[in-house]
Amino acid sequence: MYWRRRIFGFIGSVLAFDILAAGVATHFVLSELSKLGVEIAFQTRLSTTLYDIIGMAPTLTPIFGIGLLIAFAVTGLIIRKLPAAQNHPSLAYAIAGFASVMTALLAMEAVFGLWPIPAARALSGLLALGACGAIAGYIYARFGRQQTPTPTH
């Protein structure tokens, strides 16, 4: 049961990241088009976002999923060893998710000389994608970990 919770929590966190990151990427691209004077109808924004979620998933899932897996595993070890982290596991996993996404994006830019997600070219886009990783970490902490009972007095 415990491992099933971890697996489903992890899958949910990666899917949430995929959806949020694709949405952020789409928003930044459409925002740049709007700055050029292109009018984009709401229905077009919605269909483009859905198309990008489906189209980007085969790339986002393995790259960022592996990063999140490593980050969550390391965070789990840290939480076991640091009493302060044990009191705030949601924060610890959110920080891990943010750090994982930022590391992956910055490493790909350093190694390949390109941003795999164009939104990351702008600092605001880079931070927004990092926030998607933080949300993924929070989701994992809430749904993928065994909940410790609250002490009663």
Short mmCIF file of C-alpha atoms in Angstrom, two decimals:
data_model
loop_
_atom_site.label_atom_id
_atom_site.label_comp_id
_atom_site.label_asym_id
_atom_site.label_seq_id
_atom_site.Cartn_x
_atom_site.Cartn_y
_atom_site.Cartn_z
CA MET A 1 0.00 0.00 0.00
CA TYR A 2 2.80 2.42 0.94
CA TRP A 3 4.63 1.95 -2.38
CA ARG A 4 1.41 2.27 -4.34
CA ARG A 5 0.80 5.65 -2.71
CA ARG A 6 4.32 6.77 -3.64
CA ILE A 7 3.99 5.60 -7.24
CA PHE A 8 0.59 7.21 -7.80
CA GLY A 9 1.71 10.37 -6.02
CA PHE A 10 4.77 10.56 -8.24
CA ILE A 11 2.79 9.93 -11.43
CA GLY A 12 0.30 12.60 -10.38
CA SER A 13 3.06 15.10 -9.67
CA VAL A 14 4.73 14.49 -13.04
CA LEU A 15 1.40 14.77 -14.89
CA ALA A 16 0.66 18.00 -13.04
CA PHE A 17 4.09 19.31 -14.02
CA ASP A 18 3.53 18.35 -17.66
CA ILE A 19 0.17 20.12 -17.80
CA LEU A 20 1.34 23.23 -15.96
CA ALA A 21 4.65 23.54 -17.83
CA ALA A 22 3.00 23.11 -21.23
CA GLY A 23 0.41 25.71 -20.23
CA VAL A 24 3.14 28.13 -19.13
CA ALA A 25 5.08 27.56 -22.34
CA THR A 26 1.99 28.14 -24.46
CA HIS A 27 1.05 31.27 -22.53
CA PHE A 28 4.49 32.81 -23.01
CA VAL A 29 4.51 32.13 -26.76
CA LEU A 30 0.98 33.47 -27.25
CA SER A 31 1.83 36.47 -25.11
CA GLU A 32 4.75 37.32 -27.41
CA LEU A 33 2.45 37.02 -30.44
CA SER A 34 -0.04 39.34 -28.76
CA LYS A 35 2.73 41.90 -28.22
CA LEU A 36 3.24 41.86 -31.99
CA GLY A 37 -0.40 42.81 -32.46
CA VAL A 38 -1.77 39.36 -33.28
CA GLU A 39 -5.24 38.91 -31.83
CA ILE A 40 -5.76 35.46 -30.40
CA ALA A 41 -9.26 34.33 -29.54
CA PHE A 42 -9.90 32.53 -26.25
CA GLN A 43 -10.90 29.35 -28.08
CA THR A 44 -7.61 29.44 -29.99
CA ARG A 45 -5.70 29.91 -26.74
CA LEU A 46 -7.51 26.97 -25.20
CA SER A 47 -7.07 24.64 -28.17
CA THR A 48 -3.40 25.62 -28.52
CA THR A 49 -2.82 24.92 -24.84
CA LEU A 50 -4.47 21.49 -25.07
CA TYR A 51 -2.52 20.69 -28.24
CA ASP A 52 0.74 21.68 -26.53
CA ILE A 53 -0.03 19.64 -23.41
CA ILE A 54 -0.45 16.53 -25.55
CA GLY A 55 2.41 17.38 -27.90
CA MET A 56 4.96 18.28 -25.24
CA ALA A 57 4.23 15.37 -22.87
CA PRO A 58 6.48 12.85 -24.69
CA THR A 59 9.42 15.22 -24.19
CA LEU A 60 8.59 16.73 -20.82
CA THR A 61 7.70 13.50 -19.05
CA PRO A 62 10.98 11.59 -19.38
CA ILE A 63 13.33 14.56 -19.02
CA PHE A 64 11.69 16.25 -16.07
CA GLY A 65 10.24 13.05 -14.64
CA ILE A 66 13.72 11.63 -14.12
CA GLY A 67 14.85 14.89 -12.55
CA LEU A 68 11.86 14.96 -10.21
CA LEU A 69 12.41 11.30 -9.30
CA ILE A 70 16.01 12.00 -8.29
CA ALA A 71 15.05 15.18 -6.43
CA PHE A 72 12.24 13.48 -4.50
CA ALA A 73 14.42 10.50 -3.58
CA VAL A 74 17.19 12.76 -2.27
CA THR A 75 14.64 14.89 -0.43
CA GLY A 76 13.20 11.79 1.21
CA LEU A 77 16.66 10.92 2.53
CA ILE A 78 17.23 14.47 3.75
CA ILE A 79 13.88 14.54 5.52
CA ARG A 80 14.78 11.34 7.39
CA LYS A 81 18.08 12.83 8.59
CA LEU A 82 17.09 16.44 9.39
CA PRO A 83 14.54 16.98 12.12
CA ALA A 84 13.74 20.49 10.86
CA ALA A 85 12.80 19.12 7.43
CA GLN A 86 10.53 16.53 9.04
CA ASN A 87 8.31 19.35 10.27
CA HIS A 88 7.88 20.81 6.77
CA PRO A 89 7.95 18.01 4.17
CA SER A 90 5.66 19.87 1.74
CA LEU A 91 8.08 22.78 1.66
CA ALA A 92 11.06 20.44 1.28
CA TYR A 93 9.50 18.64 -1.70
CA ALA A 94 8.38 21.93 -3.28
CA ILE A 95 11.95 23.25 -3.06
CA ALA A 96 13.20 19.96 -4.53
CA GLY A 97 10.75 20.23 -7.45
CA PHE A 98 11.78 23.82 -8.14
CA ALA A 99 15.49 22.96 -7.94
CA SER A 100 15.05 19.92 -10.18
CA VAL A 101 13.34 21.86 -12.96
CA MET A 102 15.77 24.77 -12.76
CA THR A 103 18.74 22.37 -12.82
CA ALA A 104 17.40 20.52 -15.87
CA LEU A 105 16.65 23.70 -17.81
CA LEU A 106 19.96 25.41 -16.98
CA ALA A 107 21.94 22.23 -17.68
CA MET A 108 20.33 21.78 -21.09
CA GLU A 109 21.06 25.39 -21.96
CA ALA A 110 24.68 25.02 -20.83
CA VAL A 111 25.26 21.70 -22.61
CA PHE A 112 23.26 22.17 -25.81
CA GLY A 113 23.21 25.97 -26.01
CA LEU A 114 19.43 26.12 -26.28
CA TRP A 115 16.40 26.36 -24.09
CA PRO A 116 14.25 23.26 -24.52
CA ILE A 117 11.18 25.32 -23.59
CA PRO A 118 11.24 28.77 -25.22
CA ALA A 119 9.47 30.35 -22.24
CA ALA A 120 12.66 29.72 -20.21
CA ARG A 121 14.53 32.33 -22.26
CA ALA A 122 12.93 35.06 -20.15
CA LEU A 123 13.62 35.13 -16.42
CA SER A 124 9.88 35.29 -15.73
CA GLY A 125 9.32 32.18 -17.87
CA LEU A 126 12.21 30.36 -16.23
CA LEU A 127 10.84 31.12 -12.78
CA ALA A 128 7.30 30.18 -13.85
CA LEU A 129 8.57 26.79 -15.02
CA GLY A 130 10.43 26.42 -11.73
CA ALA A 131 7.16 27.17 -9.94
CA CYS A 132 5.56 24.33 -11.92
CA GLY A 133 8.24 22.06 -10.46
CA ALA A 134 7.52 23.41 -6.98
CA ILE A 135 3.83 22.62 -7.42
CA ALA A 136 4.76 19.11 -8.57
CA GLY A 137 6.84 18.69 -5.41
CA TYR A 138 3.99 19.89 -3.24
CA ILE A 139 1.61 17.46 -4.95
CA TYR A 140 4.02 14.60 -4.31
CA ALA A 141 4.38 15.59 -0.66
CA ARG A 142 0.60 15.70 -0.19
CA PHE A 143 -0.36 12.56 -2.10
CA GLY A 144 2.76 10.42 -2.45
CA ARG A 145 3.93 10.21 1.10
CA GLN A 146 2.60 8.34 4.08
CA GLN A 147 0.78 10.84 6.24
CA THR A 148 1.95 10.89 9.82
CA PRO A 149 -0.82 11.11 12.35
CA THR A 150 -1.20 14.39 14.22
CA PRO A 151 -0.46 13.98 17.92
CA THR A 152 -3.44 14.48 20.21
CA HIS A 153 -3.17 15.98 23.66
#
